[in-house]
């Protein structure tokens, strides 16, 4: 009986520790995401601050980046098309990306990156941690488009992190009309405790 009680006690303590670690991990991730959004707004000079004269909008919800795995052995005759413009990237592209001749992510990051595919579909930006910005929703902007009203807004994906949480990748799209849109890939690194953009490239334009 004592052994059973001891096992139950150890199990409860283990579960409590695990839950505490998950809460702390989620809290750290939320903080990192908010800091990354702030970095993108300021370092990439997005004109979304309310104090800017020609400020445009930023979607209040970050959307999930879909990381796909291409099965190269499934059909050797299959032609692999370029990745979708919209918030999708292959794990191979992430792992093979070099910045200044060095791989950005390590092979050991692969499983951790893929596991982030189970992220929620969207995460709301915490405006309290950023300067006052003009936030909108995708529903409002779609409504403007349907009503043939002028619209211009940015939409950002949820950052995906390296296993050591010191590197991150996201995509940023800008929509400003039916034939006015573009997207870019942004790579960030935590340097001296602060997130910095170390590389960005335009990936598509319409």
Short mmCIF file of C-alpha atoms in Angstrom, two decimals:
data_model
loop_
_atom_site.label_atom_id
_atom_site.label_comp_id
_atom_site.label_asym_id
_atom_site.label_seq_id
_atom_site.Cartn_x
_atom_site.Cartn_y
_atom_site.Cartn_z
CA UNK A 1 0.00 0.00 0.00
CA UNK A 2 2.83 2.37 0.91
CA UNK A 3 4.52 1.61 -2.42
CA UNK A 4 1.34 2.42 -4.34
CA UNK A 5 0.95 5.73 -2.48
CA UNK A 6 4.60 6.55 -3.15
CA UNK A 7 4.18 5.84 -6.86
CA UNK A 8 1.04 7.99 -6.98
CA UNK A 9 2.82 10.84 -5.18
CA UNK A 10 5.79 10.70 -7.57
CA UNK A 11 3.40 10.64 -10.56
CA UNK A 12 1.54 13.70 -9.26
CA UNK A 13 4.78 15.58 -8.68
CA UNK A 14 6.02 14.67 -12.16
CA UNK A 15 2.75 15.81 -13.74
CA UNK A 16 2.83 19.07 -11.78
CA UNK A 17 6.43 19.76 -12.84
CA UNK A 18 5.59 18.96 -16.46
CA UNK A 19 2.57 21.30 -16.43
CA UNK A 20 4.63 24.05 -14.78
CA UNK A 21 7.35 23.67 -17.43
CA UNK A 22 4.74 23.81 -20.20
CA UNK A 23 3.24 27.00 -18.72
CA UNK A 24 6.68 28.58 -18.39
CA UNK A 25 7.53 27.50 -21.94
CA UNK A 26 4.28 28.99 -23.31
CA UNK A 27 4.90 32.21 -21.39
CA UNK A 28 8.43 32.48 -22.79
CA UNK A 29 7.20 31.76 -26.31
CA UNK A 30 4.46 34.41 -26.04
CA UNK A 31 7.03 36.95 -24.84
CA UNK A 32 9.37 36.07 -27.72
CA UNK A 33 6.56 36.34 -30.27
CA UNK A 34 5.54 39.79 -28.99
CA UNK A 35 9.15 40.96 -29.07
CA UNK A 36 9.57 39.64 -32.61
CA UNK A 37 6.44 41.50 -33.78
CA UNK A 38 7.84 44.67 -32.24
CA UNK A 39 11.19 44.07 -33.97
CA UNK A 40 9.51 43.56 -37.36
CA UNK A 41 7.42 46.71 -36.98
CA UNK A 42 10.40 48.87 -36.01
CA UNK A 43 13.37 47.34 -37.86
CA UNK A 44 11.50 46.62 -41.07
CA UNK A 45 9.98 50.12 -40.86
CA UNK A 46 6.38 48.99 -41.28
CA UNK A 47 4.26 52.12 -41.44
CA UNK A 48 1.60 50.74 -39.11
CA UNK A 49 2.16 53.00 -36.11
CA UNK A 50 -0.75 55.31 -35.34
CA UNK A 51 1.62 58.27 -35.13
CA UNK A 52 2.66 57.81 -38.78
CA UNK A 53 0.85 60.16 -41.17
CA UNK A 54 0.27 57.51 -43.83
CA UNK A 55 -0.12 54.56 -41.50
CA UNK A 56 -1.69 51.40 -42.88
CA UNK A 57 -3.03 48.34 -41.09
CA UNK A 58 -1.54 45.21 -39.50
CA UNK A 59 -3.66 42.10 -39.02
CA UNK A 60 -4.18 41.53 -35.32
CA UNK A 61 -3.87 37.76 -35.73
CA UNK A 62 -0.63 36.06 -36.68
CA UNK A 63 -1.43 33.00 -38.80
CA UNK A 64 0.20 29.60 -38.77
CA UNK A 65 3.07 28.87 -41.13
CA UNK A 66 2.58 25.50 -42.77
CA UNK A 67 5.84 23.50 -42.84
CA UNK A 68 5.54 20.71 -45.37
CA UNK A 69 7.55 17.54 -45.97
CA UNK A 70 8.10 16.54 -49.59
CA UNK A 71 8.42 12.79 -50.01
CA UNK A 72 11.20 12.55 -52.59
CA UNK A 73 11.01 8.77 -52.73
CA UNK A 74 7.28 8.61 -53.41
CA UNK A 75 7.56 9.29 -57.12
CA UNK A 76 10.90 10.17 -58.66
CA UNK A 77 9.15 11.48 -61.77
CA UNK A 78 7.09 13.99 -59.79
CA UNK A 79 7.94 17.60 -60.57
CA UNK A 80 8.29 19.61 -57.36
CA UNK A 81 6.69 22.98 -58.01
CA UNK A 82 7.95 26.17 -56.33
CA UNK A 83 6.47 26.63 -52.89
CA UNK A 84 3.17 28.42 -52.49
CA UNK A 85 3.26 32.18 -52.21
CA UNK A 86 1.13 32.07 -49.13
CA UNK A 87 2.55 30.99 -45.79
CA UNK A 88 3.95 27.62 -46.74
CA UNK A 89 7.53 26.37 -46.79
CA UNK A 90 9.17 22.96 -46.99
CA UNK A 91 11.32 21.66 -44.15
CA UNK A 92 14.12 21.16 -46.69
CA UNK A 93 14.07 24.83 -47.64
CA UNK A 94 14.28 25.85 -43.98
CA UNK A 95 17.11 23.45 -43.16
CA UNK A 96 19.15 24.23 -46.29
CA UNK A 97 18.97 28.02 -46.01
CA UNK A 98 22.42 29.54 -45.68
CA UNK A 99 23.11 33.06 -44.43
CA UNK A 100 26.68 34.28 -44.88
CA UNK A 101 27.67 30.73 -45.92
CA UNK A 102 26.37 29.22 -42.68
CA UNK A 103 23.25 27.10 -42.29
CA UNK A 104 20.65 29.14 -40.42
CA UNK A 105 18.90 26.16 -38.82
CA UNK A 106 20.72 23.01 -37.72
CA UNK A 107 19.67 19.48 -38.78
CA UNK A 108 18.85 18.87 -35.10
CA UNK A 109 16.15 21.57 -35.40
CA UNK A 110 14.14 19.58 -37.96
CA UNK A 111 11.79 17.68 -35.63
CA UNK A 112 11.31 20.74 -33.41
CA UNK A 113 10.38 22.85 -36.45
CA UNK A 114 7.91 20.25 -37.71
CA UNK A 115 6.30 19.93 -34.28
CA UNK A 116 5.46 23.62 -34.48
CA UNK A 117 2.98 22.70 -37.21
CA UNK A 118 0.60 21.85 -34.38
CA UNK A 119 0.52 25.53 -33.42
CA UNK A 120 -2.93 27.06 -33.21
CA UNK A 121 -4.19 28.49 -36.50
CA UNK A 122 -3.73 32.03 -35.21
CA UNK A 123 -2.33 34.02 -32.31
CA UNK A 124 -3.53 37.49 -31.41
CA UNK A 125 -0.94 40.24 -31.12
CA UNK A 126 -0.56 41.70 -27.62
CA UNK A 127 -0.69 45.41 -28.40
CA UNK A 128 0.30 46.35 -24.84
CA UNK A 129 3.88 45.29 -25.56
CA UNK A 130 4.17 47.34 -28.73
CA UNK A 131 3.77 51.00 -29.63
CA UNK A 132 0.22 51.93 -30.58
CA UNK A 133 -0.41 50.35 -33.97
CA UNK A 134 -3.33 50.28 -36.36
CA UNK A 135 -4.72 46.77 -36.04
CA UNK A 136 -7.30 45.20 -38.29
CA UNK A 137 -8.78 41.76 -38.95
CA UNK A 138 -8.70 39.74 -42.14
CA UNK A 139 -12.50 39.71 -42.06
CA UNK A 140 -12.62 43.54 -42.17
CA UNK A 141 -10.15 43.68 -45.05
CA UNK A 142 -12.03 41.02 -47.03
CA UNK A 143 -15.17 43.08 -46.45
CA UNK A 144 -13.44 46.15 -47.91
CA UNK A 145 -12.35 44.17 -50.94
CA UNK A 146 -15.86 42.83 -51.57
CA UNK A 147 -17.22 46.36 -51.27
CA UNK A 148 -14.58 47.60 -53.75
CA UNK A 149 -13.08 49.84 -51.07
CA UNK A 150 -9.41 50.73 -50.84
CA UNK A 151 -7.39 48.51 -48.53
CA UNK A 152 -3.75 48.06 -47.53
CA UNK A 153 -2.57 45.77 -44.76
CA UNK A 154 0.19 43.45 -43.58
CA UNK A 155 -0.31 39.87 -42.45
CA UNK A 156 2.39 38.08 -40.47
CA UNK A 157 2.87 34.38 -39.76
CA UNK A 158 3.52 32.92 -36.31
CA UNK A 159 7.32 32.67 -35.95
CA UNK A 160 8.85 29.18 -35.90
CA UNK A 161 11.83 28.71 -33.61
CA UNK A 162 15.04 26.72 -33.51
CA UNK A 163 15.38 24.13 -30.76
CA UNK A 164 17.51 26.50 -28.65
CA UNK A 165 14.95 29.33 -29.16
CA UNK A 166 17.70 31.65 -30.40
CA UNK A 167 16.63 31.77 -34.06
CA UNK A 168 13.28 32.33 -35.72
CA UNK A 169 11.69 32.46 -39.15
CA UNK A 170 8.46 34.06 -40.33
CA UNK A 171 6.76 35.38 -43.45
CA UNK A 172 5.24 38.81 -43.94
CA UNK A 173 2.73 39.57 -46.69
CA UNK A 174 1.46 42.96 -47.82
CA UNK A 175 -1.87 43.26 -49.63
CA UNK A 176 -2.86 46.57 -51.22
CA UNK A 177 -5.19 45.69 -54.08
CA UNK A 178 -6.12 42.96 -56.53
CA UNK A 179 -2.84 43.35 -58.42
CA UNK A 180 -0.89 44.93 -55.61
CA UNK A 181 0.68 42.51 -53.16
CA UNK A 182 4.03 41.10 -52.09
CA UNK A 183 5.62 38.81 -49.55
CA UNK A 184 8.95 38.35 -47.87
CA UNK A 185 10.80 35.82 -45.74
CA UNK A 186 12.41 37.14 -42.56
CA UNK A 187 15.11 35.42 -40.48
CA UNK A 188 15.79 36.62 -36.94
CA UNK A 189 18.36 35.86 -34.29
CA UNK A 190 18.43 36.67 -30.59
CA UNK A 191 21.57 38.74 -29.98
CA UNK A 192 22.42 39.84 -26.43
CA UNK A 193 18.86 38.96 -25.41
CA UNK A 194 17.24 41.05 -28.19
CA UNK A 195 15.65 39.81 -31.41
CA UNK A 196 17.29 41.22 -34.55
CA UNK A 197 16.51 40.78 -38.24
CA UNK A 198 19.62 39.25 -39.79
CA UNK A 199 18.27 38.50 -43.26
CA UNK A 200 15.16 39.19 -45.32
CA UNK A 201 14.25 38.59 -48.94
CA UNK A 202 11.23 39.27 -51.11
CA UNK A 203 9.70 35.93 -52.10
CA UNK A 204 6.83 37.02 -54.31
CA UNK A 205 5.17 40.05 -55.86
CA UNK A 206 1.93 40.64 -57.73
#
